PDB file of C-alpha atoms and ligand atoms in Angstrom:
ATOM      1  CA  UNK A 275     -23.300 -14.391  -3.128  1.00 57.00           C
ATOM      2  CA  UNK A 276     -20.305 -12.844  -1.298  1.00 72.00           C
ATOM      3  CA  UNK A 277     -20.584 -13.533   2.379  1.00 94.00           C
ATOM      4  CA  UNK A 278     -20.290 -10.595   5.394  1.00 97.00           C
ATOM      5  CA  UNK A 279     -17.707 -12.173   6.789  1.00 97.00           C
ATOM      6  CA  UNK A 280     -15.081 -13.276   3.660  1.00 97.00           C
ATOM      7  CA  UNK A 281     -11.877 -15.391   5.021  1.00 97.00           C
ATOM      8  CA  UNK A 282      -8.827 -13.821   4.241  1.00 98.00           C
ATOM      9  CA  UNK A 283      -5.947 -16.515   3.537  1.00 98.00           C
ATOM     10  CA  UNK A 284      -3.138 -13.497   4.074  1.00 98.00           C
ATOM     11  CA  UNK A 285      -4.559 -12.292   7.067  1.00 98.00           C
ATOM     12  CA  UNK A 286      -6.495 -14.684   8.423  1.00 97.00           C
ATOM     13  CA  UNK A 287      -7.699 -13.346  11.897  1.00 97.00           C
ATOM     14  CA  UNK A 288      -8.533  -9.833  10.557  1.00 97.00           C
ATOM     15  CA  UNK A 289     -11.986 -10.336  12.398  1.00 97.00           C
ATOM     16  CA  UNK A 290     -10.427 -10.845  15.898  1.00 96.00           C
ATOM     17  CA  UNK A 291     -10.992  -8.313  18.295  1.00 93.00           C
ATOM     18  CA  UNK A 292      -9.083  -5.279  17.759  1.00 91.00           C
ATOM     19  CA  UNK A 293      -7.691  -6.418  14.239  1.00 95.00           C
ATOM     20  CA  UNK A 294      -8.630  -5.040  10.830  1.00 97.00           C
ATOM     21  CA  UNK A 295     -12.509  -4.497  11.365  1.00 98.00           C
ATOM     22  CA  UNK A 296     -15.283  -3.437  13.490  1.00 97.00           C
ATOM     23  CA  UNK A 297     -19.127  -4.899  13.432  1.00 97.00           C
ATOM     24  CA  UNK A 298     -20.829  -1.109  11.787  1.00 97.00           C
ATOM     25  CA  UNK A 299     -24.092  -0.487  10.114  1.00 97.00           C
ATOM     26  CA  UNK A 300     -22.903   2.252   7.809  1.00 96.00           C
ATOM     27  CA  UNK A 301     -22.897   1.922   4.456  1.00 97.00           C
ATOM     28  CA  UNK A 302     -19.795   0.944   2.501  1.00 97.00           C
ATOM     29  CA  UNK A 303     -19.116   3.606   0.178  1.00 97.00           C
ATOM     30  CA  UNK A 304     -18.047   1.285  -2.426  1.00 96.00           C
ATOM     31  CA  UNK A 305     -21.217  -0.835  -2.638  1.00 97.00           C
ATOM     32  CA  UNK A 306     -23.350   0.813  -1.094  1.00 97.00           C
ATOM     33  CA  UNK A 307     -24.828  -1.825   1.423  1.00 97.00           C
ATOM     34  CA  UNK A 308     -24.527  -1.893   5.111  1.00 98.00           C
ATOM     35  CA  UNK A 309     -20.777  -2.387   5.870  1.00 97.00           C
ATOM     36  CA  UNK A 310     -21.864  -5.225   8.640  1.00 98.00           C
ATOM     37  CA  UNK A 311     -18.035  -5.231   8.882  1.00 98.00           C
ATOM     38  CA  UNK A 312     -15.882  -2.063   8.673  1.00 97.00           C
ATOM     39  CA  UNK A 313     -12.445  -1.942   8.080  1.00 97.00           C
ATOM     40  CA  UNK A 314     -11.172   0.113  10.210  1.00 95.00           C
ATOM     41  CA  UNK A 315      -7.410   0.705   9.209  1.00 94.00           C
ATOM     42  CA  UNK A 316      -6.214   3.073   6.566  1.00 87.00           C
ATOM     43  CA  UNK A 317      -6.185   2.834   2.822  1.00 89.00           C
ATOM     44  CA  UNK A 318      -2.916   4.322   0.857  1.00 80.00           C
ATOM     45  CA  UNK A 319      -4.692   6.437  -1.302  1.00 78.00           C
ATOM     46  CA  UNK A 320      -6.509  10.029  -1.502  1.00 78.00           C
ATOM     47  CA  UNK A 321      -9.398   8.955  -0.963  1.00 80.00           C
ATOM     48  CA  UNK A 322     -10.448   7.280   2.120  1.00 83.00           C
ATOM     49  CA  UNK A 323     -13.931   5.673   2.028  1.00 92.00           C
ATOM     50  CA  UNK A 324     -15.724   3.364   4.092  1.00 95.00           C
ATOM     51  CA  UNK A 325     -15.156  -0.145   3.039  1.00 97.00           C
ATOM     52  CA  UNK A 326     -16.956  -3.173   3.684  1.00 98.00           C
ATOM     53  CA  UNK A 327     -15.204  -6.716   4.468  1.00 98.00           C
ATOM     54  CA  UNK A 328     -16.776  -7.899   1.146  1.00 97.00           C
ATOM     55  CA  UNK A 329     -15.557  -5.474  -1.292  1.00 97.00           C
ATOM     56  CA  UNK A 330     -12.237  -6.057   0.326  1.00 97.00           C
ATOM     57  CA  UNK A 331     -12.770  -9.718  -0.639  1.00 97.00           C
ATOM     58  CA  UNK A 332     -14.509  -9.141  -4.072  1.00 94.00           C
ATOM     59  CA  UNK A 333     -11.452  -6.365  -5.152  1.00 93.00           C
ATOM     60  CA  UNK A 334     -13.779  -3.542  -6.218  1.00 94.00           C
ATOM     61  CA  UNK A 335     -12.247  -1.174  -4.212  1.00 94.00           C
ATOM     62  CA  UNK A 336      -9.297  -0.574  -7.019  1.00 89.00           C
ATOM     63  CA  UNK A 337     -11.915   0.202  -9.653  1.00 91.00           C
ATOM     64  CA  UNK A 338     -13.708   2.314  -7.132  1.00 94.00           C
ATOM     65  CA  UNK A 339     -11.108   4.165  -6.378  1.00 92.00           C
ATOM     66  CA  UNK A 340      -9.875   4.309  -9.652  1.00 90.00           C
ATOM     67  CA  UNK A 341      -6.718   3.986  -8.643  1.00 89.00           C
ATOM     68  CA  UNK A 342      -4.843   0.534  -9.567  1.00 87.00           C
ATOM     69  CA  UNK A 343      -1.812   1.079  -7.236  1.00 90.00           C
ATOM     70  CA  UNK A 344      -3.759   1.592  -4.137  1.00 92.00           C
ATOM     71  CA  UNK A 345      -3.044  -0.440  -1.479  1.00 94.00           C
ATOM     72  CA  UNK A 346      -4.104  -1.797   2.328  1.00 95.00           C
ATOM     73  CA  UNK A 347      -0.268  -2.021   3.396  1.00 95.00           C
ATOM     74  CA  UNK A 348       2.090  -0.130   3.905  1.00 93.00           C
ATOM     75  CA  UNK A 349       4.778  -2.956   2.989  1.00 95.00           C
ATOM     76  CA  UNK A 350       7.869  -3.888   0.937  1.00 95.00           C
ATOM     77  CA  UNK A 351       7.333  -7.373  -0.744  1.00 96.00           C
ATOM     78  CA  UNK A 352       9.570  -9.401  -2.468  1.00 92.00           C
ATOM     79  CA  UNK A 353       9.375  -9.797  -6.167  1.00 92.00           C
ATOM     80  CA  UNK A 354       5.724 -12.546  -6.370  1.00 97.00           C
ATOM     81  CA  UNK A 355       2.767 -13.533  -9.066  1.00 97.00           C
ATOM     82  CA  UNK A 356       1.655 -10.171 -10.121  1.00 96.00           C
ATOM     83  CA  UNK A 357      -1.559 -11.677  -8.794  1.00 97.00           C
ATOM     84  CA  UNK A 358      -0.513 -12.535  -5.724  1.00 97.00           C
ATOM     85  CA  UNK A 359       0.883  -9.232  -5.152  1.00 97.00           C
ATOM     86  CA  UNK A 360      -2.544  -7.746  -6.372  1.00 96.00           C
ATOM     87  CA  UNK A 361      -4.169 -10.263  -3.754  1.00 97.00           C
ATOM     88  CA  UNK A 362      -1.976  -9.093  -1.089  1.00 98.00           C
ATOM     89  CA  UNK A 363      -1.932  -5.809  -1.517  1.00 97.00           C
ATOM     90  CA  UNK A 364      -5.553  -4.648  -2.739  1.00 96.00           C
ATOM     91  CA  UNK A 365      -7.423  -7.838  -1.202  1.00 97.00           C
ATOM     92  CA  UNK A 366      -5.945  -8.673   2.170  1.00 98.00           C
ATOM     93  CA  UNK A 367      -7.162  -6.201   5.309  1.00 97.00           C
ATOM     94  CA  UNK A 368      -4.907  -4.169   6.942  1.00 96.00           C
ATOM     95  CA  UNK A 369      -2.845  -4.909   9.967  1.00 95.00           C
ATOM     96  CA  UNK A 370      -1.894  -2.181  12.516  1.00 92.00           C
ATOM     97  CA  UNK A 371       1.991  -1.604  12.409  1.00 92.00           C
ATOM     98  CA  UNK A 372       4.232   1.170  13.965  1.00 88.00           C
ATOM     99  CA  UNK A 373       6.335   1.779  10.812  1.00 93.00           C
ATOM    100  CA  UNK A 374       6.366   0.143   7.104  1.00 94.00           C
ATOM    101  CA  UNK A 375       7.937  -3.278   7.176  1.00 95.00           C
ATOM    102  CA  UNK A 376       8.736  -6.110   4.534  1.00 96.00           C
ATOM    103  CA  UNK A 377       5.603  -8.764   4.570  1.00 98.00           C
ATOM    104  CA  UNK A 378       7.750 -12.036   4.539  1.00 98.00           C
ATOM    105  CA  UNK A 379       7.460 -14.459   1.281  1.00 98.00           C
ATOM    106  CA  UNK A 380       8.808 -18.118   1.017  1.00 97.00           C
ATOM    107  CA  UNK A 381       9.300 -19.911  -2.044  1.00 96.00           C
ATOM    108  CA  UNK A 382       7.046 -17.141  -3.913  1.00 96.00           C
ATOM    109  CA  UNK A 383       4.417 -17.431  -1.501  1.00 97.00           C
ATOM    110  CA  UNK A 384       3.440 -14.292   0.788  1.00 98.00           C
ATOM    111  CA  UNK A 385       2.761 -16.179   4.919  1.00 98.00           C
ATOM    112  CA  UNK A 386      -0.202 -15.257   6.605  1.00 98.00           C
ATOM    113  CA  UNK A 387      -0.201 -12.658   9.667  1.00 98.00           C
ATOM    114  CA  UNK A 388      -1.427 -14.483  12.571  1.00 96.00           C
ATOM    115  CA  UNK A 389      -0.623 -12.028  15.347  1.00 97.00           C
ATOM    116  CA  UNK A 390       1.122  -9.546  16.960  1.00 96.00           C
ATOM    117  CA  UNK A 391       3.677 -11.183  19.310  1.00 95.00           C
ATOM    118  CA  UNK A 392       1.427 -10.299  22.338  1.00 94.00           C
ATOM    119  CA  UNK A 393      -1.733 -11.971  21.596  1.00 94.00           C
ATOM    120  CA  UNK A 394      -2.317 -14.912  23.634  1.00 93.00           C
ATOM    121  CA  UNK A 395      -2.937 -17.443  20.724  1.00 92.00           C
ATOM    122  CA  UNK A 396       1.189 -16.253  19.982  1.00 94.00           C
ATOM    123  CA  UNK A 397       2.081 -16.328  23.446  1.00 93.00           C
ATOM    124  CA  UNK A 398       1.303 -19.546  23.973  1.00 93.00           C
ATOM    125  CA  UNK A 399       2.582 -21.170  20.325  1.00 94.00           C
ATOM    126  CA  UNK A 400       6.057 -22.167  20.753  1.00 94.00           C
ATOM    127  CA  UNK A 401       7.024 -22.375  17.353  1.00 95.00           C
ATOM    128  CA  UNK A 402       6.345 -18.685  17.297  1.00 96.00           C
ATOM    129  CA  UNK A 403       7.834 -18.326  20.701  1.00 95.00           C
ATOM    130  CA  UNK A 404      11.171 -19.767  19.526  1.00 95.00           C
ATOM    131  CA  UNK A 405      11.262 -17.336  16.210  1.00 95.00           C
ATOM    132  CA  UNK A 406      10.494 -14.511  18.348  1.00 96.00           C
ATOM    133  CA  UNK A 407      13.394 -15.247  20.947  1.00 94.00           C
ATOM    134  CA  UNK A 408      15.540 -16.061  17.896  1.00 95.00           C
ATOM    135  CA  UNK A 409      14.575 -12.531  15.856  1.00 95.00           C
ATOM    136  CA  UNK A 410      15.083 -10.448  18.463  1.00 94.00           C
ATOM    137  CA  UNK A 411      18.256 -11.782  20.096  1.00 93.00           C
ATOM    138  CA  UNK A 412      19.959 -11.626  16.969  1.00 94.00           C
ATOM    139  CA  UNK A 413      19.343  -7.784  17.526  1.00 91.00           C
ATOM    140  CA  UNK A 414      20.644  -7.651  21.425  1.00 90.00           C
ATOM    141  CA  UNK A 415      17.231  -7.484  22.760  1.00 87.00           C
ATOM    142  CA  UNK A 416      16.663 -10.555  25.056  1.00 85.00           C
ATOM    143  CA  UNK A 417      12.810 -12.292  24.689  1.00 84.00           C
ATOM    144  CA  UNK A 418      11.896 -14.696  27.181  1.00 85.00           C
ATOM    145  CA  UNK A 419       9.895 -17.697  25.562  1.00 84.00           C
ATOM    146  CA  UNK A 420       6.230 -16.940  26.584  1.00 84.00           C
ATOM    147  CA  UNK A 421       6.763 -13.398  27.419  1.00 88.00           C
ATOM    148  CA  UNK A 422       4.340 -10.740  25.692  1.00 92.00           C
ATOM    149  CA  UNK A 423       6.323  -8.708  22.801  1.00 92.00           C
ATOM    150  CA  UNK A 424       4.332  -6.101  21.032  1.00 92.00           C
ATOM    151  CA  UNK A 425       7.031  -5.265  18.937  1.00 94.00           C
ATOM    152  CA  UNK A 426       6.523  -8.919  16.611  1.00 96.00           C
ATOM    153  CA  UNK A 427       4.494  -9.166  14.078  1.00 97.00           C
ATOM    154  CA  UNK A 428       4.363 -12.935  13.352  1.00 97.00           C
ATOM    155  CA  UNK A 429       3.723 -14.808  10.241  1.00 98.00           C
ATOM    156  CA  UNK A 430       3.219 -18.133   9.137  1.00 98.00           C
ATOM    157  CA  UNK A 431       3.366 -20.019   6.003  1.00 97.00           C
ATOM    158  CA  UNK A 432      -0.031 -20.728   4.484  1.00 97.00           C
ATOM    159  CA  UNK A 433       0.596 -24.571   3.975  1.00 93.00           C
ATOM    160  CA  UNK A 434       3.660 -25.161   5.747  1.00 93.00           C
ATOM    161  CA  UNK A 435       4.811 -24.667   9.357  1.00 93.00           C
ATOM    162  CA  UNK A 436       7.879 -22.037   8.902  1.00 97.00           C
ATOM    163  CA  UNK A 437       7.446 -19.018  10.775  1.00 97.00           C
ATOM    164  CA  UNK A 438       8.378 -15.553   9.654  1.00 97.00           C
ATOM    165  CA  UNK A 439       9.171 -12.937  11.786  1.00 97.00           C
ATOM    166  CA  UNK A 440       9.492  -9.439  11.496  1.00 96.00           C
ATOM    167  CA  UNK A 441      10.186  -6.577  14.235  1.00 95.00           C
ATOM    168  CA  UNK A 442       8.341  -3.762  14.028  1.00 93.00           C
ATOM    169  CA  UNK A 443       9.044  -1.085  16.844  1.00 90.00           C
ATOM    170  CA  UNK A 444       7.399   2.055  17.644  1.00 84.00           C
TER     171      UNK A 444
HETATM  172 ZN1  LIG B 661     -18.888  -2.906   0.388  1.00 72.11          ZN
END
């Protein structure tokens, strides 16, 4: 028994407002039930159907589709497990990004996306704060510690406390 509402160790706040889904009663095209949750973000593939938060989980969308190279992100990825790479790419929900960026891996592990560097939660995590200054003052462009930057999409390791991140501008 898959639940609605499936946690998603790569992107683990894909239900927060404005994220990767939306609360819908249409039917997921892929199994047929009511979505509950929608993802709302794009698929890289011809088709794009309606997809519910479970099949997402469950990764039936590839066979679906029929289409084994299909993907949620629009990402470069260091060389990882074949499975986690499948994982990350066919089984983790979207996030919204400007451009294509590289999803940050340490020691063969892909983080997790925890926000964009203007969500509260990231405004007001210093750890994050101090990556963010760092990041983008190594590219001339001054961030004060607590200070809203849309342009940061942060990451985190999974079981660890190193922060990843990576600039994405519009
Ligand atoms: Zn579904």
């Amino acid at each position: 028994m898959t639940t609605d509402k499936p946690f998603f160790r790569f992107n683990p706040n894909a239900f927060e407002k404005g994220r990767a889904f939306e609360q819908s009663s249409d039917q997921c095209d892929v199994c047929k039930k009511p979505a509950v949750w929608r993802h709302t973000l794009g698929v890289y593939a011809v088709l794009e159907p309606e997809i519910c938060a479970r099949c997402i989980f469950d990764g039936t969308v590839a066979a679906f589709l029929e289409n084994d190279s299909f993907a949620f992100h629009d990402i470069e990825v260091d060389e990882i497990d074949p499975e986690l790479y499948t994982e990350l790419l066919q089984r983790t929900p979207g996030i919204a990004t400007f451009n294509p960026f590289t999803w940050p891996v340490l020691d063969g592990m892909p983080l997790a996306f925890i926000g964009y560097g203007d969500d509260l939660d990231v405004m007001s995590d210093l750890r994050a704060q101090k990556e963010i200054a760092k990041v983008f003052g190594e590219l001339g462009d001054k961030v004060l510690l607590g200070a809203p930057c849309p342009y940061a999409l942060v990451f985190r390791e999974i079981d660890g406390e190193r922060y990843i991140v990576e600039v994405n501008y519009d």
